[in-house]
Coordinates of C-alpha atoms in Angstrom, one line a residue:
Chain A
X1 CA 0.0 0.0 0.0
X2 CA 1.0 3.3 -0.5
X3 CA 2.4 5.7 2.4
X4 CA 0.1 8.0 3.7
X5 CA 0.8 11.3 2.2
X6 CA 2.8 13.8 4.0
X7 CA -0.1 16.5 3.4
X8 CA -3.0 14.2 3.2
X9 CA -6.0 16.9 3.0
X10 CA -8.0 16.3 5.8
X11 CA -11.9 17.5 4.5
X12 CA -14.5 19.2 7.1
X13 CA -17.9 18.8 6.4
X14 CA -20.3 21.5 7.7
X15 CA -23.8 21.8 8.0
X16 CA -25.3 25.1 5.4
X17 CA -27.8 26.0 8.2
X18 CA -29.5 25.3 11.5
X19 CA -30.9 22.0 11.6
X20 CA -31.7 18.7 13.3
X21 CA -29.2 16.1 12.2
X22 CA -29.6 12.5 11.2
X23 CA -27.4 9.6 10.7
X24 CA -29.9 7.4 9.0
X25 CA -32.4 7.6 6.2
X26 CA -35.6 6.1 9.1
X27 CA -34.8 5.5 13.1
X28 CA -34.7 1.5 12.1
X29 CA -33.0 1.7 9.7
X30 CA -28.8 1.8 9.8
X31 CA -26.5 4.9 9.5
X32 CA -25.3 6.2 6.1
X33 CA -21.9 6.1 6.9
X34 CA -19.9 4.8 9.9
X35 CA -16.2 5.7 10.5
X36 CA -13.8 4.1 8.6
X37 CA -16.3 3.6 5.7
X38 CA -14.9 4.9 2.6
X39 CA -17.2 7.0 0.5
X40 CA -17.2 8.6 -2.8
X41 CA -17.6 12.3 -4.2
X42 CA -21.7 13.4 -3.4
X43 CA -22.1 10.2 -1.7
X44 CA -24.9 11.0 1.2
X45 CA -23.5 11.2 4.8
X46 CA -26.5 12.1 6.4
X47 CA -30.1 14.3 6.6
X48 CA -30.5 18.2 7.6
X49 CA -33.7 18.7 8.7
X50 CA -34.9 22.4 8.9
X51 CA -38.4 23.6 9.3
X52 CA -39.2 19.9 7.9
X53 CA -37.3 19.9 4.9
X54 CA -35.0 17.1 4.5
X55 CA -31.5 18.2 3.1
X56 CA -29.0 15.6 2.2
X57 CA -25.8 16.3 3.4
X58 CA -23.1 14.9 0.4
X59 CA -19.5 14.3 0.4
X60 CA -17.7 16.9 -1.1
X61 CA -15.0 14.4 -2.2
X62 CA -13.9 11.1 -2.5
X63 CA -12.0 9.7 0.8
X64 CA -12.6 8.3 4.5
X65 CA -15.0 9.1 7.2
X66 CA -12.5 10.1 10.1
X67 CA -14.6 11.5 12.3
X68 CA -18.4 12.4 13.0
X69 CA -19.1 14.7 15.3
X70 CA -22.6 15.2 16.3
X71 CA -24.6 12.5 17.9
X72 CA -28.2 11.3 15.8
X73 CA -30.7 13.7 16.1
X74 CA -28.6 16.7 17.2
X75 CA -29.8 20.2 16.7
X76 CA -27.1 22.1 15.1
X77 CA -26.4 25.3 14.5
X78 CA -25.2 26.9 10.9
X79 CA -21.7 25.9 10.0
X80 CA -21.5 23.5 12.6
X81 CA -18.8 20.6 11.8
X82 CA -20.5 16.9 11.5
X83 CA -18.0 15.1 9.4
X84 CA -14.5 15.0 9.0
X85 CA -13.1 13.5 5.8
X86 CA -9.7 12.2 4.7
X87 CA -9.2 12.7 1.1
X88 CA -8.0 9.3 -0.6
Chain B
X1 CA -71.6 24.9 22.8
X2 CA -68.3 24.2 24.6
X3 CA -67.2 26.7 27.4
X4 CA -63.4 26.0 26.8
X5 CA -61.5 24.7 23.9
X6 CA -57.3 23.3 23.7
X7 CA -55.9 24.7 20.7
X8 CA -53.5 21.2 20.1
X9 CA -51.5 23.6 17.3
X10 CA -48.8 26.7 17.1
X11 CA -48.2 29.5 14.6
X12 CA -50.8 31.4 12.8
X13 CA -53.6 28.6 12.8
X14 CA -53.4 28.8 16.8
X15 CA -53.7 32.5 16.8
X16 CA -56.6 32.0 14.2
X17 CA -58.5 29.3 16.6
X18 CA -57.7 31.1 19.6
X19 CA -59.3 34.0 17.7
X20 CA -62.5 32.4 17.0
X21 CA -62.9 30.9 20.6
X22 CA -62.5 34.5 21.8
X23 CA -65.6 36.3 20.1
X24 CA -67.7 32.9 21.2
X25 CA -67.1 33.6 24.2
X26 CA -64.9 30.1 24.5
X27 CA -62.2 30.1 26.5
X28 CA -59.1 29.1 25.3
X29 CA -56.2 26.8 26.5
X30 CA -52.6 27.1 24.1
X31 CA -50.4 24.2 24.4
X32 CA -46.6 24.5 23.3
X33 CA -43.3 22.9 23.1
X34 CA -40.3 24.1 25.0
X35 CA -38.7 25.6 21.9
X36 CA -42.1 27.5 21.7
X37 CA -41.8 29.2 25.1
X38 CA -41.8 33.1 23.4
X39 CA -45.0 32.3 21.1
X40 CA -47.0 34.6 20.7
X41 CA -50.4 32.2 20.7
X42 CA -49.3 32.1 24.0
X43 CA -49.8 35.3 24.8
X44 CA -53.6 35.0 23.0
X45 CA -55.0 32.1 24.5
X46 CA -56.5 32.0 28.3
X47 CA -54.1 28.8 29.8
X48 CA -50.7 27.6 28.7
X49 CA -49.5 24.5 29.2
X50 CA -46.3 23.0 28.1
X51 CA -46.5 19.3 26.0
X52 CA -43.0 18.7 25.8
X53 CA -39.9 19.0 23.9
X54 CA -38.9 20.9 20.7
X55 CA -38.9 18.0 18.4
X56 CA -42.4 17.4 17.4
X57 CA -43.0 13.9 18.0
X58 CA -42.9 14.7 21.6
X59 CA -45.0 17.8 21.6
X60 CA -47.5 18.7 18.9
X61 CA -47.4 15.1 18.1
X62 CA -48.2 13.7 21.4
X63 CA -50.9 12.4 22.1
X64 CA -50.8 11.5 25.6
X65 CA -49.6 14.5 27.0
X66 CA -52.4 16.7 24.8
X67 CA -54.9 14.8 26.3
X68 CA -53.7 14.9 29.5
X69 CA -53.7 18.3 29.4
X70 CA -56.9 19.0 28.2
X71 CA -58.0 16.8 31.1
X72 CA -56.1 18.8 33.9
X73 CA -57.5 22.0 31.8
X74 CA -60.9 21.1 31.9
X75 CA -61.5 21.5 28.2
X76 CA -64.9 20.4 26.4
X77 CA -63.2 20.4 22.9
X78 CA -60.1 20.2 21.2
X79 CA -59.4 22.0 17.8
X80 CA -56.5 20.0 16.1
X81 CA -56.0 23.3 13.5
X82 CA -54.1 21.5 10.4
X83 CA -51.4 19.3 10.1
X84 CA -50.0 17.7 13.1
X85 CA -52.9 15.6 14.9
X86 CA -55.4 17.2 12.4
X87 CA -56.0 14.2 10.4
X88 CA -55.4 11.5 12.9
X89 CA -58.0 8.9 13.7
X90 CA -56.3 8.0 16.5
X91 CA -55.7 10.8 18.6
X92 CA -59.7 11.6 17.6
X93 CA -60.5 8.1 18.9
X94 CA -58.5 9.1 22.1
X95 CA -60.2 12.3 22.3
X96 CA -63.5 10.5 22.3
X97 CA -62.5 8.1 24.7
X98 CA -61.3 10.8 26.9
X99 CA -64.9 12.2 26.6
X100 CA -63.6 15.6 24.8
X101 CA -64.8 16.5 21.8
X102 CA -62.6 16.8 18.6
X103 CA -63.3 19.3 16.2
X104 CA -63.4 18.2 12.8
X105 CA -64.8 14.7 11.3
X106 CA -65.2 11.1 12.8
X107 CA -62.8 9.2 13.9
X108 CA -63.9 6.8 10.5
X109 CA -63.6 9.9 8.1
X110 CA -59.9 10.6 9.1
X111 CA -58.9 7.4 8.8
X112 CA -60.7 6.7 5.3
X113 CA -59.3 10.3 3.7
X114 CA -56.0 9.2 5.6
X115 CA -56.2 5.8 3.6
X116 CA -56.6 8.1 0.3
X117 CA -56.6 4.6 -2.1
X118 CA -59.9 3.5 -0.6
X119 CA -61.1 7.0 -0.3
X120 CA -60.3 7.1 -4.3
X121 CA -62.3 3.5 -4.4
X122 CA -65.1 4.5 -2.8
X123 CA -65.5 7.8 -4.5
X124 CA -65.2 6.1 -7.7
X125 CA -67.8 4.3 -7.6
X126 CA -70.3 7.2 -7.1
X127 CA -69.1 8.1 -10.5
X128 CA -66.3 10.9 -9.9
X129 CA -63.3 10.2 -12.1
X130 CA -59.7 9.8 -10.0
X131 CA -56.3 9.4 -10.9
X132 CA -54.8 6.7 -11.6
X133 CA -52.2 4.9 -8.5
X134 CA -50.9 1.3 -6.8
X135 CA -53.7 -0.7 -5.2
X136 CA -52.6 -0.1 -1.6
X137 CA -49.8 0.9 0.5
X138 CA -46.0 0.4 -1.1
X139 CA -43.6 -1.2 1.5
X140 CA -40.2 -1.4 -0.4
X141 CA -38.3 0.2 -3.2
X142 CA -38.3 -2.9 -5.2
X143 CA -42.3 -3.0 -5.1
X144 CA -42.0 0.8 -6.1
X145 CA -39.7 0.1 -9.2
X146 CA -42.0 -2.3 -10.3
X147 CA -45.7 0.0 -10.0
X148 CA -43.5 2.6 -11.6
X149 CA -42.2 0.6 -14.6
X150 CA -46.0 -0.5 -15.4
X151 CA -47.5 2.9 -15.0
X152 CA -45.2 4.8 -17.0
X153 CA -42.7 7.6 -15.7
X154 CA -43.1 10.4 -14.2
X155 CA -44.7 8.9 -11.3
X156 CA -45.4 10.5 -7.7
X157 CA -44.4 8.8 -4.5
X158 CA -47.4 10.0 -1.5
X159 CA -47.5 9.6 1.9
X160 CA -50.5 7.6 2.6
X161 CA -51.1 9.9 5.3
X162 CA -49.6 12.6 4.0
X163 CA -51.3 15.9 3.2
X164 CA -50.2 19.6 3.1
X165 CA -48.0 18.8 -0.1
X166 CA -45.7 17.1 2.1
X167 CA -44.2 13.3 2.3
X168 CA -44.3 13.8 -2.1
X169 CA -41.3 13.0 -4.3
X170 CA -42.2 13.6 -8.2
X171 CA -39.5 10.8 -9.6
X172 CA -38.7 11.2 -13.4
X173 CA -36.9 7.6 -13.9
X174 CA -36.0 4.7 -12.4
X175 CA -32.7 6.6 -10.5
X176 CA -34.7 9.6 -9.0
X177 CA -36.9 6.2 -7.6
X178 CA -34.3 4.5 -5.7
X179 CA -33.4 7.6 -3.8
X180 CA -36.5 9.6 -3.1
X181 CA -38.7 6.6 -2.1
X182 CA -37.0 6.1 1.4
X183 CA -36.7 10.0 2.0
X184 CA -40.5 10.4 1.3
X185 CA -40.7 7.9 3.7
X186 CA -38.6 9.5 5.9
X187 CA -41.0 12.3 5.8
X188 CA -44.1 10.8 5.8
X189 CA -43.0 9.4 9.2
X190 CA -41.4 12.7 10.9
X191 CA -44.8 15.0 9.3
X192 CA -47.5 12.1 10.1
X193 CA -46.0 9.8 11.9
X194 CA -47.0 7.0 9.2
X195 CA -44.6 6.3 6.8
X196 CA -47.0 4.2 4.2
X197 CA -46.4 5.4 0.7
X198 CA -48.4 4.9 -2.6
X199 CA -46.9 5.5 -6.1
X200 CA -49.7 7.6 -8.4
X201 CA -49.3 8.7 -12.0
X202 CA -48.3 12.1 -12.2
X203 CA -50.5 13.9 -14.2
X204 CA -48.6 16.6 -16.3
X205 CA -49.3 20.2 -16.1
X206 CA -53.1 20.2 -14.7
X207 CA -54.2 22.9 -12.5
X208 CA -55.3 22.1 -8.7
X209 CA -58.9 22.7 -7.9
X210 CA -60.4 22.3 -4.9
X211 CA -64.1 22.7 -3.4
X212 CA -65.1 23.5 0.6
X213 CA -67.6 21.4 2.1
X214 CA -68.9 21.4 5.3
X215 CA -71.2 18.8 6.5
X216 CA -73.6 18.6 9.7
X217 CA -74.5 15.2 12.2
X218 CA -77.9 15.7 10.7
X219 CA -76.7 14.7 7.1
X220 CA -76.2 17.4 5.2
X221 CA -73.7 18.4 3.0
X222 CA -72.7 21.8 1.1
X223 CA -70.0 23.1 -0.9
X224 CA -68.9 27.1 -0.5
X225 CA -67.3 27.4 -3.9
X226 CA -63.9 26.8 -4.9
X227 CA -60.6 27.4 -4.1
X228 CA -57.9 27.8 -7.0
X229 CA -54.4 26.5 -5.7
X230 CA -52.6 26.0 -8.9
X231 CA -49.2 27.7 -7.8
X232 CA -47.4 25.5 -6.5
X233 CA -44.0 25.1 -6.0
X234 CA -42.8 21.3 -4.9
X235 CA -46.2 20.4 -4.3
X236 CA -46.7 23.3 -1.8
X237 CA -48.8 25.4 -2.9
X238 CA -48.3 29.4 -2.8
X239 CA -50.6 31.6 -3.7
X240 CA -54.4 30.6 -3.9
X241 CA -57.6 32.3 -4.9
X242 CA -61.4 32.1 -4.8
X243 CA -63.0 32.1 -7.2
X244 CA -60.7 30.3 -10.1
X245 CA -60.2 32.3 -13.0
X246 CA -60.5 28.6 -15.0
X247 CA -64.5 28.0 -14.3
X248 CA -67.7 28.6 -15.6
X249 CA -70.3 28.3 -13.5
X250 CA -71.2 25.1 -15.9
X251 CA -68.1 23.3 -14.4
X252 CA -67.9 24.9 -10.6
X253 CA -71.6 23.4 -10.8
X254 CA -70.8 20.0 -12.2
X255 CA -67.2 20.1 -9.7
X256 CA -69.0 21.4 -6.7
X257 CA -71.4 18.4 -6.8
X258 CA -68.9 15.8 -7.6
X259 CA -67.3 17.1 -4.0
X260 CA -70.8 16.9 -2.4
X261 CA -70.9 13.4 -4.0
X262 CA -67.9 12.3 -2.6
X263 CA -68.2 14.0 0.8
X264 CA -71.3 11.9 1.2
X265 CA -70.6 8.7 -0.3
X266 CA -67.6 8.9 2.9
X267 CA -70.3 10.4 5.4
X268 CA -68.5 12.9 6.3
X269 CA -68.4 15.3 9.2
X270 CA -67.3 19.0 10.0
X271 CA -65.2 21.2 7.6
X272 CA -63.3 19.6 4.5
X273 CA -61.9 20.3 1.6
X274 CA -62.2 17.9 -1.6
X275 CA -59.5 18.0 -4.3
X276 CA -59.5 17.9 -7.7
X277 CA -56.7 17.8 -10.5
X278 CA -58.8 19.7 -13.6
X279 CA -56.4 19.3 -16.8
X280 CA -56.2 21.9 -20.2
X281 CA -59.7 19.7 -21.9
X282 CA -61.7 20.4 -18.7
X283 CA -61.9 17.2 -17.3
X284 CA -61.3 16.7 -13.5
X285 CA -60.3 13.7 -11.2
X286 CA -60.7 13.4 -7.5
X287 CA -57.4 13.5 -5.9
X288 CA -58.4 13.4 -2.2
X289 CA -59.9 14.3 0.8
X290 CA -58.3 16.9 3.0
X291 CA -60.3 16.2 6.7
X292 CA -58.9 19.6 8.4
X293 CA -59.2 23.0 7.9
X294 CA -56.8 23.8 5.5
X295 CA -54.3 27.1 4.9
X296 CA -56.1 28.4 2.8
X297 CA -59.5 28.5 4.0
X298 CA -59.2 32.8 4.6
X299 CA -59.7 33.2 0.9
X300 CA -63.2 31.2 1.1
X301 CA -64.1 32.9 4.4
X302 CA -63.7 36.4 2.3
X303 CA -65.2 35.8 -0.5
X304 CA -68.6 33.7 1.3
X305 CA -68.6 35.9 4.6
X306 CA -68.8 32.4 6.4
X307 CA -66.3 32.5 9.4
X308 CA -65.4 28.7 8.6
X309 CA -63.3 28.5 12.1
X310 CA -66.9 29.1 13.9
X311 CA -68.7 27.0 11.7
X312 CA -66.2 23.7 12.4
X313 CA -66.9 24.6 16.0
X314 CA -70.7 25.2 16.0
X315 CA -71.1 22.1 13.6
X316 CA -69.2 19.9 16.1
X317 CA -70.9 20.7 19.0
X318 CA -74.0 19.6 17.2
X319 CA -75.1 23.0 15.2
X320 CA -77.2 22.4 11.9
X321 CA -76.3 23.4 8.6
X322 CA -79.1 25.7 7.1
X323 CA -77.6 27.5 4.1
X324 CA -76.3 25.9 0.6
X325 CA -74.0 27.4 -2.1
X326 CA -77.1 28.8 -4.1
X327 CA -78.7 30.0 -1.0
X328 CA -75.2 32.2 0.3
X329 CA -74.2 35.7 -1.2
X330 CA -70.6 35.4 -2.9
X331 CA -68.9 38.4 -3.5
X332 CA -65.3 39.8 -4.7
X333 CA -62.3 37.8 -5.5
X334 CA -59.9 36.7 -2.8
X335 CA -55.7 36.1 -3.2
X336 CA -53.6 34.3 -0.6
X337 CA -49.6 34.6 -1.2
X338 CA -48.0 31.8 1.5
X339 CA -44.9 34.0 3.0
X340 CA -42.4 31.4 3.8
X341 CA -39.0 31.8 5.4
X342 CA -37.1 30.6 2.7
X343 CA -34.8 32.0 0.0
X344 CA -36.6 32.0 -3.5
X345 CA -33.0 32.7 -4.6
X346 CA -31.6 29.7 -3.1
X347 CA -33.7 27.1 -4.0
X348 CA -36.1 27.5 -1.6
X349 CA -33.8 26.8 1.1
X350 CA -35.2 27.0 4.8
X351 CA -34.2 30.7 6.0
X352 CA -34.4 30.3 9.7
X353 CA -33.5 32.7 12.4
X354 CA -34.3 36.1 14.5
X355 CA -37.1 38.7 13.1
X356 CA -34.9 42.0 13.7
X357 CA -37.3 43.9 11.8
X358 CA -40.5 43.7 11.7
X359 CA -43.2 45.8 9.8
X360 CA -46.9 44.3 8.6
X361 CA -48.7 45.4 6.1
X362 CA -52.3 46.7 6.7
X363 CA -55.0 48.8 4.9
X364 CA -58.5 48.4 2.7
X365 CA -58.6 44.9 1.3
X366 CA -55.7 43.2 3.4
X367 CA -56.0 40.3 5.8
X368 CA -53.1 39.3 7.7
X369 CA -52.9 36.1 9.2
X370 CA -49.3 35.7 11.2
X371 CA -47.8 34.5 14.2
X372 CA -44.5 36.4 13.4
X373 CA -43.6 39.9 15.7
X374 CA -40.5 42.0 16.4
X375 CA -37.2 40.3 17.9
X376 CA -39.2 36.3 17.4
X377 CA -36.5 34.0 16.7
X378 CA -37.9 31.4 13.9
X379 CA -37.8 27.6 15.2
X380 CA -35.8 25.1 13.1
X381 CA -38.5 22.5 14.4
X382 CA -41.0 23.4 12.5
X383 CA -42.7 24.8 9.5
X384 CA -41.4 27.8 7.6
X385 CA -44.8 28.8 6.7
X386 CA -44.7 32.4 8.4
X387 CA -47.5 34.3 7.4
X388 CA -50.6 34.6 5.0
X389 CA -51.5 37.7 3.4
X390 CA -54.6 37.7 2.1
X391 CA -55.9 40.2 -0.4
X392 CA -59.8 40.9 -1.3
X393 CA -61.7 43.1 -3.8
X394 CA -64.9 43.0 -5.8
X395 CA -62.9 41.9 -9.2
X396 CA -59.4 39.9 -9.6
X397 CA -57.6 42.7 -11.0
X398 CA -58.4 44.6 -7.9
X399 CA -57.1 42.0 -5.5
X400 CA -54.1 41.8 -7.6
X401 CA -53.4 45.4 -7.2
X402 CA -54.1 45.2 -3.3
X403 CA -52.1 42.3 -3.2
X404 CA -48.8 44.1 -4.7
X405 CA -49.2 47.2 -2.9
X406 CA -49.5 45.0 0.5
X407 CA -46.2 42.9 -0.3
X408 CA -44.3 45.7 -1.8
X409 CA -45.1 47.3 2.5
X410 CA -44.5 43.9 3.8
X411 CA -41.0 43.9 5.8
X412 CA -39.4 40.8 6.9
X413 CA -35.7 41.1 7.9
X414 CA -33.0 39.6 8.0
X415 CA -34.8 36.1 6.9
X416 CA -35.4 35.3 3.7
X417 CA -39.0 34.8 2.4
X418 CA -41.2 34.1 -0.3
X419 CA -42.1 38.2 -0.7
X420 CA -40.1 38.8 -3.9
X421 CA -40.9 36.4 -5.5
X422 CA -45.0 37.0 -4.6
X423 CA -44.1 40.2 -6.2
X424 CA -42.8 39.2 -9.2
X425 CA -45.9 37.0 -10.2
X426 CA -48.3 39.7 -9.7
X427 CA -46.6 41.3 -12.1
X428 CA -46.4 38.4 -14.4
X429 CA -49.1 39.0 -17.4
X430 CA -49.9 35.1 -17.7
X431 CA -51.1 35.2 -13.5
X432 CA -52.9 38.4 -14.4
X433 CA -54.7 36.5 -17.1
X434 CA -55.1 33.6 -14.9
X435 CA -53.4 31.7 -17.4
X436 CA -51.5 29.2 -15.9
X437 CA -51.2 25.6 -15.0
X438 CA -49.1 23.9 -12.2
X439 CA -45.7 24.1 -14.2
X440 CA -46.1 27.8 -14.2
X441 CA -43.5 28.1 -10.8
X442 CA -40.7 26.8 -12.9
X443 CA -40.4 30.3 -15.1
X444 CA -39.4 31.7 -11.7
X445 CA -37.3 29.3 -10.3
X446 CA -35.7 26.9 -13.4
X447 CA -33.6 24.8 -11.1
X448 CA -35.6 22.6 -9.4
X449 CA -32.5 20.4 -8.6
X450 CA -31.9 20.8 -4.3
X451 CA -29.0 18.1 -4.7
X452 CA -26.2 20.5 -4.8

């Protein structure tokens, strides 16, 4: 395998606006993404929901989840960080 | 009549409630969720109590607690207002159990015009056309792929319990199918707390008409006329009108008994609303059943001078219906614009956050129906429907003029709302025609894309 990469970009994730925040597309059903899981460029992370509309939160870019930060159904403030990305 | 109501809603429709209890002399008892301390139906009503919560589910959505306040309060009614517990049979069972009265139909109307398939069964077979949809209830994506392949794209995926324009993903293909169906899901269960979906054949381009009914314990039924609601953006509709610019009184007559047909071949009970899609050869097909008072009931109240508020609540503590549409004076032409805190600029992004300024508009012909004031911070919990401005004159083009002049006062800041773009349709010379069919949103806003 390669070496990690001296600079390897580490992504945040931020939500657009204040919201409630969901892991997974129902409560029974599992998350979108756990850490570790490697995703894809506009792959769906998780939900926004503000004032009932759903917003699907997307990965800006191909890598690995490192990090989530809110807990399921957290209400979050604008620019809040939820997922941190490692770019691969 | 009842001596004290619960108002089991928030925002405008509480204050609207609220209102109506107050000139019957009915007192009034406001409940509200902890992110709903600094409401100003609060402030209205006679009693406050607290149901829990922010998140819905375990406030406006709870059952239990609702009727256990209305208990402690010593309530003889309860007015569900829309959305929320409007529509469920359920929490009216519970109410009846409870020995309170609910206000609005039978526990077996809300769950037939909840079930809309056998609603569009039953209705069928008094002879009003519907749309074509899946037999029942869709439980997986796999099921969904294979209604949709048989019926043709585009199709619509509904919340059987849906309502409101909400819990409704239009899906072009196959691809838009896979990913929508468990977010409309998603929603059906967070806005009704049911998340049974039905796949229907979208109908292109048709404009959405819809007829009032109210309906007494003694049996009988009326229409007031119609509501026009064609302006629609995502299924939510944004500006309505009574009359509609598209009928003769030939078809209004042959539409408004079809509703009466269909509100009695359910039994039905209280205020309701039925809906119709009417497409460019004149023929109509029943959509559904809307058991609530609906949004934009203001725009039939102006133009029939019947206070439908009062009427749900006379009619449910036993009141008789003794007028019909022929027998009731209409008058003038009514507009509703929805102002939502959203960003017509952006999508229609939710615009949350604090009302710094603040300035209504007011005047001759101008009904404003708001829960909004100076300094209110907006609630990401819930919906971003902030006011209705309702306009009223003796001809169209006079509303339309009242209308502008209102918005063009109208002063929301630092939100985002729907008020610019209410403006720029009034000016539009295919709305001052009343030329236009449902697709007539998407000159304003092209991109109706909200993946990015």
């Amino acid at each position: 395998m390669n070496e990690p990469e001296e600079n390897a970009g580490r992504i945040e994730v931020r939500v657009p606006m204040s919201g409630v925040f969901y892991r997974s597309p129902a409560p029974d059903q599992p998350p979108y993404v756990e850490v570790g899981d490697v995703v894809k460029k506009k792959q769906v992370l998780g939900l926004l929901e503000t004032m009932k509309v759903f917003q699907k939160i997307k990965s800006p870019s191909n890598g690995t989840i490192v990090e989530i930060v809110p807990n399921n159904e957290t209400a979050l403030k604008d620019n809040d960080l939820v997922f941190v990305l490692e770019k691969g | 009549m009842f001596s004290k109501i619960l108002v089991a809603n928030r925002g405008e429709i509480a204050h609207r409630i609220i209102r109506a209890c107050r000139e019957l002399g009915i007192r009034s008892v406001a409940i509200y969720s902890e992110a709903d301390r600094d409401s100003l139906h609060l402030a209205l009503a006679d009693e406050q109590v607290c149901i829990g919560p922010p998140v819905s589910a375990k406030s406006y959505l709870n059952m239990e607690g609702i009727i256990d306040a209305a208990r402690r309060t010593g309530v003889g009614a309860i007015h569900p207002g829309y959305g929320y517990l409007a529509e469920n049979a359920a929490f009216a069972r519970a109410c009846e159990k409870a020995g309170i009265v609910f206000i609005g139909p039978t526990p077996d109307n809300l769950h037939l015009a909840g079930d809309k398939l056998t609603a569009k069964r039953i209705v069928q077979e008094k002879g009003v056309p519907v749309i074509p949809s899946s037999p029942s209830g869709v439980g997986s994506v796999a099921e969904a792929e294979r209604i949709a392949e048989e019926m043709g794209y585009p199709v619509m995926v509904k919340a059987s319990g849906g309502g409101g324009g909400r819990g409704i993903r239009m899906c072009q293909d196959r691809d838009m199918l896979l990913e929508e169906f468990p977010i409309a899901r998603m929603e059906a269960r967070a806005g009704f707390g049911n998340d049974e979906v039905y796949i229907e054949k979208y109908i292109v381009h048709p404009r959405h008409i819809e007829f009032q009914i109210l309906a007494d314990r003694h049996s009988h039924v009326t229409h007031l006329g119609e509501r026009e609601c064609t302006i629609q953006r995502r299924y939510q509709k944004l500006i309505e009108e009574s009359p509609s610019p598209a009928l003769t009184p030939e078809l209004r007559g042959r539409m408004g008994q079809a509703a009466v047909a269909a509100a009695e071949a359910v039994r039905y009970v209280n205020a309701g609303t039925v809906e119709f899609l009417l497409d460019g050869d004149g023929n109509f097909y029943f959509m559904e059943i809307n058991a609530r008072i609906q949004v934009e009931h203001p725009v039939t109240e102006l133009t029939t001078g019947i206070d439908l508020v009062k009427e749900q609540i006379r009619l449910a503590s036993g009141g008789e219906l003794d007028y019909s549409f022929d027998g009731i004076q209409r008058r003038g032409w009514a507009i509703e614009c929805r102002i939502n805190a959203e960003d017509p600029d952006r999508n229609f992004l939710p615009s949350p956050g604090k009302i710094e300024s603040y300035r209504p508009p007011g005047g001759f012909g101008v009904r404003l129906d708001t829960h909004l004031y100076q300094g209110y911070e907006l609630p990401v919990f819930y919906d971003s429907l902030i006011a209705k401005l309702i306009s009223y004159d003796l001809t169209r083009d006079g509303a339309i003029r009242i209308m502008r002049r209102a918005l063009q006062e109208f002063r929301i800041a630092p939100i985002k709302t729907t008020i610019p773009l209410h403006l720029k349709i009034m000016d539009d010379s295919s709305f001052q025609r009343g030329d236009f069919d449902t697709g007539f949103i998407e000159r304003f806003v092209p991109d109706e894309d909200d993946d990015e």
